[in-house]
């Protein structure tokens, strides 16, 4: 999945949304908007409020205060039921009627959504369940149920997808296939909101991230924006002529933050503003430098930064 | 949408062994009661011929059969209705249903109709017993129809109450026990009624048994029909309200 070009059409808008259960505040003063065509990933620790936020956007629960708008209307109103035809939802722990076969379950949800039987068969094929379609769901493994859940969420070419931990229980190949499916839907203009703990999987795939901590949004933006906000150092890996690493370290001077040095590599780090001057100094070293790799902070590092720091 | 959910519900009942076991047990118990009544009828048949306006086979065999059926089904309906919503909540299948383009009213009516289809099947099987008598004797078809209508209405009322109790919990066993308790209370609410006591007519009016026995006697009174219709719609509306509240406050 690659980030798509979102249009300016606002499909989801949350204004100062708070959700409380008795004395516990699970979502607190959350504000964000999602444009059509975006792939937004919600990240956060367990209990950060990601699932509640999804339920609020689906109209499965009502905010204690604040406004939720999905496709220009309040999803909690029963008058918006017809809109659900254009939504796809995969819950965190997907469950189906155990006594029914995979095909029957999918056909049931397809009929509810007004999707065709051909859609069902195609999706069963796509998620690799065509051979098991005649088996009862009760005999399915966790991964198979998850795949059936994905097929169910994708019924009727949804314009808005809510996927809560969608790749849990899927093997690497199926994860790849899943993201290809999402990518195909995005190319058709779909918008998706994905909640995930698999940061390495979603890093290159999301158009935007919303990082949540104890019910609050602590950071949001594209990966580049998050790097800027976090102000984490950029790492540089310099490969030099064998045996020259120590001398190169000396020549770079004490002002350079040098990490690990071995026979022919040096790991350096610097803040974004110092990156270009450092690169210039490295290139000035001449033929002794064989290679230079610039490693920006990874999403998990950005995530750790925001989770360990104070909300911005 | 309602019919789609109803069909799924009806089908899923037959996918579990419980529905088959319930059908079999009910048939055995009612068949035993039916043959006992026939036996009694044969024993007193000679005396009946001497009586003026003597009760017929409909009064002596069919009405008691329907009465036994109502008591047996008072105990069995909670077992059928217990899983309608509580199991959906316990298994978390309800979240997919609620996120589908279907309203809570449609979900509740679909589930209720699914159970009614099963109840109708059950009733069709029960009615085969009295109908088999028509091969050997004359039946009072008006009284038979009134009795069947009464049995259908009381089962529909049991189901509506069971559906509501099932919406209150995610534990099917608790749903079954509480439905049984509620139905038993409404069945015998007028049992200690001294008829002279203040408000006795209210207890009589609330009693399920009172309205059912009128229909069993062949009295098709619109007040009884309205009572059952109000009872059913009341519990259905309560179920819809309950689910709506749970959905928005969950």
Coordinates of C-alpha atoms in Angstrom, one line a residue:
Chain A
X1 CA 0.0 0.0 0.0
X2 CA 1.3 3.4 -0.9
X3 CA 0.1 6.7 0.4
X4 CA -2.6 8.1 -1.9
X5 CA -3.3 11.6 -2.9
X6 CA -6.1 12.7 -0.7
X7 CA -8.7 15.0 -2.1
X8 CA -10.0 18.0 -0.1
X9 CA -13.3 16.4 0.6
X10 CA -13.6 15.9 4.4
X11 CA -15.1 12.5 5.2
X12 CA -14.5 12.3 8.9
X13 CA -14.4 15.1 11.4
X14 CA -14.0 14.9 15.2
X15 CA -14.4 18.1 17.2
X16 CA -13.4 18.1 20.9
X17 CA -14.7 14.5 21.3
X18 CA -14.7 13.0 24.7
X19 CA -16.0 9.6 25.8
X20 CA -16.4 8.6 29.4
X21 CA -17.5 5.3 31.0
X22 CA -18.5 6.1 34.6
X23 CA -15.4 7.7 36.1
X24 CA -13.0 6.6 33.4
X25 CA -12.2 8.9 30.4
X26 CA -11.2 6.7 27.5
X27 CA -11.2 9.4 24.8
X28 CA -10.4 13.0 25.8
X29 CA -10.9 16.1 23.7
X30 CA -9.9 14.5 20.4
X31 CA -9.8 16.7 17.3
X32 CA -9.0 15.6 13.8
X33 CA -10.3 15.5 10.3
X34 CA -9.7 12.9 7.6
X35 CA -9.9 13.7 3.9
X36 CA -11.2 11.4 1.2
X37 CA -8.6 9.0 -0.1
X38 CA -6.4 9.1 3.0
X39 CA -5.0 6.1 4.8
X40 CA -4.8 7.1 8.4
X41 CA -3.2 4.9 11.0
X42 CA -4.1 5.1 14.7
X43 CA -1.3 4.0 16.9
X44 CA -1.1 3.8 20.6
X45 CA -0.7 1.5 23.6
X46 CA -3.4 -1.0 24.6
X47 CA -6.3 1.0 26.1
X48 CA -5.2 4.2 24.4
X49 CA -8.7 4.7 23.1
X50 CA -8.2 3.6 19.4
X51 CA -11.0 1.1 19.4
X52 CA -13.4 3.5 21.1
X53 CA -12.5 6.1 18.6
X54 CA -13.4 3.7 15.8
X55 CA -16.7 2.9 17.4
X56 CA -17.4 6.6 17.7
X57 CA -16.8 7.0 14.0
X58 CA -18.9 4.0 13.2
X59 CA -21.8 5.3 15.4
X60 CA -21.6 2.2 17.6
X61 CA -21.3 4.5 20.6
X62 CA -22.1 8.1 21.3
X63 CA -19.6 10.7 22.5
X64 CA -20.1 12.1 26.0
X65 CA -19.3 15.5 24.5
X66 CA -18.1 16.8 21.2
X67 CA -19.1 16.2 17.7
X68 CA -18.4 13.3 15.3
X69 CA -19.3 13.7 11.7
X70 CA -18.8 10.9 9.1
X71 CA -19.7 11.7 5.5
X72 CA -21.4 14.9 6.7
X73 CA -23.7 13.3 9.2
X74 CA -23.7 12.1 12.8
X75 CA -23.0 8.3 12.6
X76 CA -24.9 7.7 15.9
X77 CA -28.2 8.7 14.3
X78 CA -30.3 5.9 13.0
X79 CA -31.2 8.0 9.9
X80 CA -27.6 7.4 8.7
X81 CA -28.0 3.6 8.7
X82 CA -28.2 3.5 4.9
X83 CA -24.7 5.1 4.8
X84 CA -23.3 1.9 6.4
X85 CA -23.6 0.3 3.0
X86 CA -20.5 2.3 2.0
X87 CA -18.6 1.4 5.2
X88 CA -16.5 -1.6 5.9
X89 CA -15.6 -2.6 9.4
X90 CA -13.3 -5.2 10.8
X91 CA -13.5 -5.3 14.6
X92 CA -10.4 -6.1 16.8
X93 CA -11.7 -9.6 17.8
X94 CA -13.8 -10.6 14.9
X95 CA -16.5 -13.2 15.6
X96 CA -18.9 -15.0 13.4
X97 CA -21.8 -17.4 13.7
X98 CA -19.8 -20.6 14.4
X99 CA -22.4 -23.0 13.0
X100 CA -22.5 -21.4 9.6
X101 CA -20.1 -22.1 6.8
X102 CA -17.7 -19.3 5.7
X103 CA -19.6 -18.9 2.5
X104 CA -23.0 -18.6 4.3
X105 CA -21.5 -16.0 6.7
X106 CA -20.2 -13.9 3.9
X107 CA -23.4 -14.3 1.9
X108 CA -25.4 -13.1 4.9
X109 CA -23.4 -9.9 5.3
X110 CA -23.3 -9.4 1.5
X111 CA -27.1 -9.5 1.5
X112 CA -27.2 -7.0 4.4
X113 CA -24.9 -4.7 2.4
X114 CA -26.5 -5.3 -0.9
X115 CA -23.4 -6.9 -2.4
X116 CA -23.7 -9.6 -5.0
X117 CA -22.9 -13.3 -4.6
X118 CA -20.2 -12.9 -7.2
X119 CA -18.5 -10.4 -4.8
X120 CA -18.6 -13.1 -2.1
X121 CA -17.0 -15.7 -4.3
X122 CA -14.3 -13.3 -5.5
X123 CA -13.5 -12.2 -2.0
X124 CA -13.3 -15.7 -0.7
X125 CA -10.8 -16.4 -3.5
X126 CA -8.8 -13.2 -2.7
X127 CA -8.5 -14.0 1.0
X128 CA -7.6 -17.6 0.2
X129 CA -10.7 -19.2 1.8
X130 CA -12.3 -20.5 -1.4
X131 CA -11.3 -24.1 -0.5
X132 CA -12.5 -23.7 3.1
X133 CA -15.7 -21.9 2.2
X134 CA -17.9 -25.0 2.8
X135 CA -16.5 -25.6 6.3
X136 CA -18.1 -24.3 9.4
X137 CA -16.6 -21.2 10.8
X138 CA -16.3 -23.0 14.2
X139 CA -13.6 -25.1 12.6
X140 CA -11.6 -22.1 11.3
X141 CA -8.2 -21.1 12.8
X142 CA -7.7 -17.6 14.1
X143 CA -6.0 -16.5 10.9
X144 CA -8.8 -17.9 8.8
X145 CA -11.4 -16.0 10.8
X146 CA -9.4 -12.9 10.4
X147 CA -9.3 -13.4 6.6
X148 CA -13.1 -14.0 6.6
X149 CA -13.4 -10.8 8.6
X150 CA -11.4 -8.9 6.0
X151 CA -13.6 -10.3 3.2
X152 CA -16.6 -9.2 5.1
X153 CA -15.2 -5.7 5.6
X154 CA -14.5 -5.4 1.9
X155 CA -17.9 -6.4 0.7
X156 CA -19.6 -4.0 -1.6
X157 CA -16.5 -1.9 -2.4
X158 CA -16.6 0.3 0.7
X159 CA -15.7 3.9 0.4
X160 CA -14.7 4.1 4.1
X161 CA -12.9 1.3 5.8
X162 CA -12.4 0.9 9.6
X163 CA -9.9 -1.8 10.3
X164 CA -9.0 -2.6 13.9
X165 CA -5.8 -4.6 14.1
X166 CA -6.4 -6.1 10.7
X167 CA -3.3 -8.1 10.2
X168 CA -3.4 -9.9 13.6
X169 CA -3.1 -13.6 13.0
X170 CA -2.1 -13.3 9.4
X171 CA 1.1 -14.8 8.0
X172 CA 3.6 -12.5 6.2
X173 CA 2.3 -13.5 2.8
X174 CA -1.3 -12.8 3.7
X175 CA -0.3 -9.5 5.3
X176 CA 1.2 -8.5 2.0
X177 CA -1.9 -9.6 0.1
X178 CA -4.0 -7.7 2.6
X179 CA -2.1 -4.5 2.0
X180 CA -2.4 -5.0 -1.7
X181 CA -6.2 -5.3 -1.3
X182 CA -6.3 -2.1 0.7
X183 CA -4.1 -0.4 -1.9
X184 CA -6.5 -1.5 -4.7
X185 CA -9.4 0.0 -2.7
X186 CA -7.4 3.2 -2.2
X187 CA -6.8 3.5 -5.9
X188 CA -10.6 3.5 -6.4
X189 CA -10.8 6.4 -4.0
X190 CA -11.5 4.6 -0.7
X191 CA -10.5 6.1 2.6
X192 CA -9.3 3.9 5.5
X193 CA -8.7 4.2 9.2
X194 CA -6.5 1.5 10.5
X195 CA -5.6 0.8 14.1
X196 CA -2.3 -1.1 14.4
X197 CA 0.5 -2.1 16.6
X198 CA 2.6 -3.3 13.7
X199 CA 4.5 -0.1 13.2
X200 CA 7.0 -1.5 10.7
X201 CA 4.1 -2.7 8.5
X202 CA 2.3 0.6 8.3
X203 CA 5.3 3.0 8.3
X204 CA 5.6 3.3 4.6
X205 CA 1.9 2.7 3.8
X206 CA 0.0 5.4 5.7
X207 CA -0.6 8.8 4.5
X208 CA -1.0 10.1 8.1
X209 CA -0.5 8.9 11.6
X210 CA -2.5 9.7 14.8
X211 CA -0.6 8.8 17.9
X212 CA -2.8 8.2 21.0
X213 CA -1.9 8.0 24.6
X214 CA -4.4 7.4 27.4
X215 CA -7.3 8.7 25.3
X216 CA -5.5 11.8 24.0
X217 CA -4.0 12.5 20.6
X218 CA -0.4 13.3 21.4
X219 CA 0.8 13.8 17.8
X220 CA -0.6 13.5 14.3
X221 CA 0.7 14.1 10.8
X222 CA 2.6 12.5 8.0
X223 CA 5.8 10.6 8.9
X224 CA 7.9 13.7 7.9
X225 CA 5.8 15.9 10.1
X226 CA 6.2 13.6 13.0
X227 CA 10.0 13.5 12.5
X228 CA 9.9 17.3 12.6
X229 CA 7.7 17.4 15.7
X230 CA 9.8 14.7 17.5
X231 CA 13.1 16.4 16.6
X232 CA 14.9 13.0 16.8
X233 CA 18.4 12.7 15.5
X234 CA 19.1 11.4 12.0
X235 CA 21.5 8.5 11.8
X236 CA 24.3 8.3 9.2
X237 CA 26.1 5.1 8.4
X238 CA 29.5 5.8 6.8
X239 CA 31.4 3.0 5.1
X240 CA 35.1 3.7 4.7
X241 CA 38.3 2.0 3.4
X242 CA 39.0 -1.0 5.7
X243 CA 41.1 0.0 8.7
X244 CA 40.4 3.7 8.3
X245 CA 37.3 4.0 10.5
X246 CA 39.2 5.3 13.6
X247 CA 41.2 7.9 11.6
X248 CA 38.0 9.1 9.9
X249 CA 36.4 9.5 13.3
X250 CA 39.3 11.6 14.4
X251 CA 39.1 13.7 11.3
X252 CA 35.4 14.4 11.8
X253 CA 36.3 16.0 15.1
X254 CA 34.9 16.0 18.6
X255 CA 31.8 18.0 17.7
X256 CA 30.4 15.0 15.7
X257 CA 28.2 12.6 17.6
X258 CA 29.9 9.3 16.8
X259 CA 28.3 6.1 17.9
X260 CA 29.7 2.7 17.1
X261 CA 33.0 2.5 15.2
X262 CA 34.3 -0.8 13.8
X263 CA 36.9 -1.8 11.2
X264 CA 35.2 -0.1 8.2
X265 CA 32.0 1.5 9.4
X266 CA 31.0 4.5 11.6
X267 CA 27.6 5.2 12.9
X268 CA 27.0 8.9 13.3
X269 CA 24.0 10.9 14.4
X270 CA 22.9 14.5 14.1
X271 CA 19.9 16.7 14.3
X272 CA 18.1 17.5 11.1
X273 CA 19.5 21.0 10.9
X274 CA 23.1 19.8 11.2
X275 CA 22.6 17.0 8.6
X276 CA 23.8 18.8 5.5
X277 CA 26.9 20.4 7.0
X278 CA 27.9 16.9 8.3
X279 CA 27.3 15.3 4.9
X280 CA 29.5 18.0 3.4
X281 CA 32.3 17.3 5.9
X282 CA 32.1 13.6 5.2
X283 CA 32.2 14.0 1.4
X284 CA 35.2 16.3 1.8
X285 CA 37.1 13.4 3.3
X286 CA 37.6 12.1 -0.3
X287 CA 38.1 8.6 -1.5
X288 CA 38.4 7.1 1.9
X289 CA 34.6 7.2 2.2
X290 CA 33.1 4.4 0.1
X291 CA 29.4 4.7 1.0
X292 CA 27.0 6.9 3.0
X293 CA 23.6 5.9 4.2
X294 CA 21.2 8.3 5.8
X295 CA 18.8 6.6 8.2
X296 CA 15.9 8.8 9.3
X297 CA 14.2 7.9 12.6
X298 CA 11.9 5.0 12.3
X299 CA 8.2 5.2 13.2
X300 CA 8.8 3.0 16.3
X301 CA 11.4 5.5 17.5
X302 CA 9.0 8.4 16.9
X303 CA 6.3 6.5 18.6
X304 CA 8.5 5.8 21.6
X305 CA 9.4 9.4 21.8
X306 CA 5.8 10.5 22.0
X307 CA 4.8 7.7 24.3
X308 CA 7.6 8.5 26.8
X309 CA 7.3 12.2 26.5
X310 CA 4.6 14.7 27.6
X311 CA 1.7 15.3 25.3
X312 CA 2.4 18.1 22.8
Chain B
X1 CA -33.6 -7.0 5.8
X2 CA -36.1 -8.3 8.5
X3 CA -36.8 -11.4 6.5
X4 CA -33.1 -12.0 5.9
X5 CA -32.3 -11.8 9.6
X6 CA -35.3 -14.0 10.3
X7 CA -34.3 -16.6 7.8
X8 CA -30.8 -16.7 9.3
X9 CA -32.1 -17.0 12.8
X10 CA -34.5 -19.8 11.8
X11 CA -31.8 -21.7 10.0
X12 CA -29.3 -21.3 12.8
X13 CA -31.8 -22.9 15.2
X14 CA -31.7 -26.1 13.2
X15 CA -28.0 -26.0 13.0
X16 CA -27.7 -26.7 16.7
X17 CA -28.9 -29.9 18.2
X18 CA -30.9 -28.1 20.8
X19 CA -33.8 -27.2 18.5
X20 CA -34.1 -30.8 17.3
X21 CA -34.0 -32.1 20.9
X22 CA -36.6 -29.6 22.0
X23 CA -38.9 -30.6 19.1
X24 CA -38.5 -34.3 19.8
X25 CA -39.1 -33.9 23.6
X26 CA -42.2 -31.7 23.1
X27 CA -43.6 -34.2 20.7
X28 CA -43.0 -37.1 23.0
X29 CA -44.6 -35.3 26.0
X30 CA -47.6 -34.1 24.1
X31 CA -48.1 -37.4 22.4
X32 CA -48.2 -39.1 25.8
X33 CA -50.7 -36.5 27.0
X34 CA -52.8 -36.8 23.8
X35 CA -53.0 -40.6 24.1
X36 CA -53.9 -40.4 27.8
X37 CA -56.7 -38.0 27.0
X38 CA -58.0 -40.3 24.2
X39 CA -57.8 -43.2 26.7
X40 CA -59.9 -41.3 29.2
X41 CA -62.3 -40.3 26.5
X42 CA -62.9 -43.9 25.5
X43 CA -63.5 -44.9 29.1
X44 CA -66.2 -42.3 29.6
X45 CA -67.6 -42.4 26.1
X46 CA -70.5 -44.6 27.1
X47 CA -71.5 -42.3 30.0
X48 CA -71.2 -39.3 27.6
X49 CA -73.9 -40.7 25.3
X50 CA -76.4 -40.5 28.1
X51 CA -75.7 -36.8 28.7
X52 CA -77.5 -33.9 27.1
X53 CA -75.1 -31.4 25.5
X54 CA -72.2 -33.7 26.4
X55 CA -68.7 -32.4 25.8
X56 CA -67.1 -33.7 22.6
X57 CA -63.7 -34.9 21.7
X58 CA -62.6 -31.3 21.1
X59 CA -63.3 -30.4 24.7
X60 CA -62.0 -33.6 26.2
X61 CA -59.0 -34.3 24.1
X62 CA -57.9 -31.3 22.1
X63 CA -58.4 -28.5 24.7
X64 CA -56.4 -30.4 27.4
X65 CA -53.7 -31.1 24.9
X66 CA -53.3 -27.4 24.1
X67 CA -53.3 -26.6 27.8
X68 CA -50.5 -29.1 28.5
X69 CA -48.7 -27.7 25.4
X70 CA -48.9 -24.2 26.8
X71 CA -47.4 -25.3 30.1
X72 CA -44.6 -27.3 28.5
X73 CA -43.8 -24.4 26.2
X74 CA -43.8 -22.0 29.1
X75 CA -40.7 -24.0 30.2
X76 CA -39.3 -24.5 26.8
X77 CA -39.6 -21.1 25.1
X78 CA -37.0 -19.5 27.4
X79 CA -34.5 -22.1 26.1
X80 CA -35.3 -21.1 22.5
X81 CA -35.3 -17.3 23.1
X82 CA -32.3 -17.2 25.5
X83 CA -29.6 -17.0 22.8
X84 CA -31.4 -14.5 20.4
X85 CA -29.5 -11.5 21.6
X86 CA -27.5 -12.6 24.6
X87 CA -25.4 -14.9 22.5
X88 CA -24.8 -12.2 19.9
X89 CA -23.4 -10.0 22.7
X90 CA -21.4 -12.8 24.3
X91 CA -19.8 -13.9 21.1
X92 CA -19.4 -10.3 20.0
X93 CA -21.1 -10.9 16.7
X94 CA -23.5 -8.1 17.5
X95 CA -20.8 -5.4 16.6
X96 CA -20.8 -6.6 12.9
X97 CA -24.5 -6.6 12.8
X98 CA -24.8 -3.1 14.3
X99 CA -22.2 -1.8 11.9
X100 CA -24.2 -3.2 8.9
X101 CA -26.7 -1.1 7.1
X102 CA -29.5 -2.4 9.2
X103 CA -31.5 -0.7 11.9
X104 CA -31.9 -2.0 15.5
X105 CA -35.7 -2.3 14.8
X106 CA -35.0 -4.5 11.8
X107 CA -32.5 -6.6 13.9
X108 CA -35.1 -7.1 16.7
X109 CA -38.0 -7.8 14.4
X110 CA -35.9 -10.2 12.3
X111 CA -34.8 -12.1 15.4
X112 CA -38.3 -12.2 16.7
X113 CA -39.7 -13.4 13.4
X114 CA -37.1 -16.1 13.2
X115 CA -38.2 -17.5 16.5
X116 CA -41.9 -17.1 15.4
X117 CA -41.1 -19.3 12.3
X118 CA -39.7 -21.9 14.7
X119 CA -42.8 -21.6 16.9
X120 CA -45.1 -22.0 13.9
X121 CA -43.2 -25.1 12.9
X122 CA -43.7 -26.4 16.4
X123 CA -47.4 -25.5 16.3
X124 CA -47.9 -27.2 13.0
X125 CA -46.4 -30.4 14.4
X126 CA -48.6 -30.2 17.5
X127 CA -51.7 -29.6 15.5
X128 CA -51.2 -32.8 13.5
X129 CA -52.3 -34.7 16.6
X130 CA -55.8 -33.2 16.9
X131 CA -56.2 -33.1 13.1
X132 CA -55.5 -36.9 13.0
X133 CA -58.7 -37.3 15.0
X134 CA -60.7 -35.9 12.1
X135 CA -60.2 -39.2 10.3
X136 CA -62.3 -41.0 12.9
X137 CA -64.6 -38.4 14.4
X138 CA -66.1 -35.0 13.9
X139 CA -64.2 -32.1 15.3
X140 CA -65.4 -28.7 16.4
X141 CA -63.1 -26.8 13.9
X142 CA -64.1 -23.4 15.3
X143 CA -63.0 -24.4 18.8
X144 CA -59.9 -26.0 17.4
X145 CA -59.0 -22.8 15.4
X146 CA -59.6 -20.7 18.5
X147 CA -57.4 -23.0 20.6
X148 CA -54.6 -22.9 17.9
X149 CA -54.9 -19.1 17.7
X150 CA -54.6 -19.0 21.5
X151 CA -51.6 -21.3 21.5
X152 CA -49.9 -19.2 18.8
X153 CA -50.6 -16.0 20.6
X154 CA -49.4 -17.2 23.9
X155 CA -46.2 -18.6 22.3
X156 CA -45.7 -15.3 20.5
X157 CA -46.1 -13.6 23.8
X158 CA -43.6 -15.9 25.5
X159 CA -41.1 -15.3 22.7
X160 CA -41.4 -11.5 22.9
X161 CA -40.8 -11.6 26.7
X162 CA -37.9 -14.0 26.1
X163 CA -36.4 -11.7 23.4
X164 CA -36.5 -8.8 25.8
X165 CA -34.9 -10.7 28.7
X166 CA -32.2 -11.9 26.2
X167 CA -31.4 -8.2 25.4
X168 CA -30.7 -7.5 29.1
X169 CA -27.7 -9.9 29.5
X170 CA -24.9 -11.5 27.6
X171 CA -25.4 -14.7 29.5
X172 CA -28.0 -17.0 27.8
X173 CA -28.5 -19.1 31.0
X174 CA -29.5 -16.0 33.0
X175 CA -31.7 -14.9 30.1
X176 CA -33.5 -18.3 30.2
X177 CA -34.0 -18.3 33.9
X178 CA -35.2 -14.7 34.1
X179 CA -37.6 -15.3 31.2
X180 CA -39.0 -18.4 32.9
X181 CA -39.4 -16.5 36.1
X182 CA -41.2 -13.6 34.4
X183 CA -43.5 -15.9 32.4
X184 CA -44.3 -18.0 35.4
X185 CA -45.2 -14.8 37.3
X186 CA -47.4 -13.5 34.5
X187 CA -49.0 -17.0 34.2
X188 CA -50.0 -17.3 37.8
X189 CA -50.3 -13.7 38.8
X190 CA -54.0 -14.1 39.6
X191 CA -53.6 -17.4 41.4
X192 CA -54.1 -15.9 44.9
X193 CA -56.8 -13.7 43.6
X194 CA -59.8 -13.8 46.0
X195 CA -62.0 -12.1 43.3
X196 CA -63.3 -9.8 46.0
X197 CA -60.0 -8.1 46.7
X198 CA -59.4 -4.6 45.5
X199 CA -57.8 -4.6 42.1
X200 CA -58.4 -8.2 41.4
X201 CA -59.6 -7.5 37.9
X202 CA -56.2 -5.9 37.2
X203 CA -54.4 -9.1 38.2
X204 CA -56.9 -11.1 36.2
X205 CA -56.3 -8.9 33.2
X206 CA -52.5 -9.2 33.5
X207 CA -52.6 -13.0 33.7
X208 CA -51.5 -14.7 30.6
X209 CA -53.4 -17.8 31.6
X210 CA -56.7 -16.0 31.9
X211 CA -56.7 -14.8 28.3
X212 CA -55.4 -18.1 27.0
X213 CA -58.1 -20.1 28.7
X214 CA -60.8 -17.9 27.2
X215 CA -59.4 -18.8 23.7
X216 CA -59.1 -22.4 24.6
X217 CA -62.8 -22.5 25.5
X218 CA -63.5 -21.2 21.9
X219 CA -64.3 -17.7 23.0
X220 CA -62.6 -15.4 20.4
X221 CA -62.8 -12.2 22.3
X222 CA -61.0 -9.1 20.8
X223 CA -60.0 -8.0 24.3
X224 CA -57.9 -11.2 24.7
X225 CA -56.4 -10.7 21.2
X226 CA -55.6 -7.1 22.0
X227 CA -54.0 -8.1 25.3
X228 CA -51.6 -10.5 23.5
X229 CA -50.9 -7.9 20.7
X230 CA -50.1 -5.3 23.3
X231 CA -48.0 -7.7 25.3
X232 CA -46.0 -8.7 22.2
X233 CA -45.5 -5.1 20.9
X234 CA -44.7 -3.8 24.3
X235 CA -41.8 -6.3 24.8
X236 CA -40.6 -5.7 21.2
X237 CA -40.5 -1.9 21.8
X238 CA -38.7 -2.5 25.1
X239 CA -36.1 -4.7 23.4
X240 CA -35.5 -2.0 20.7
X241 CA -35.1 0.7 23.3
X242 CA -32.8 -1.5 25.4
X243 CA -30.5 -2.3 22.4
X244 CA -30.5 1.3 21.3
X245 CA -29.4 2.4 24.8
X246 CA -26.8 -0.3 25.0
X247 CA -25.4 0.6 21.6
X248 CA -25.0 4.3 22.4
X249 CA -23.7 3.8 25.9
X250 CA -21.5 0.8 25.2

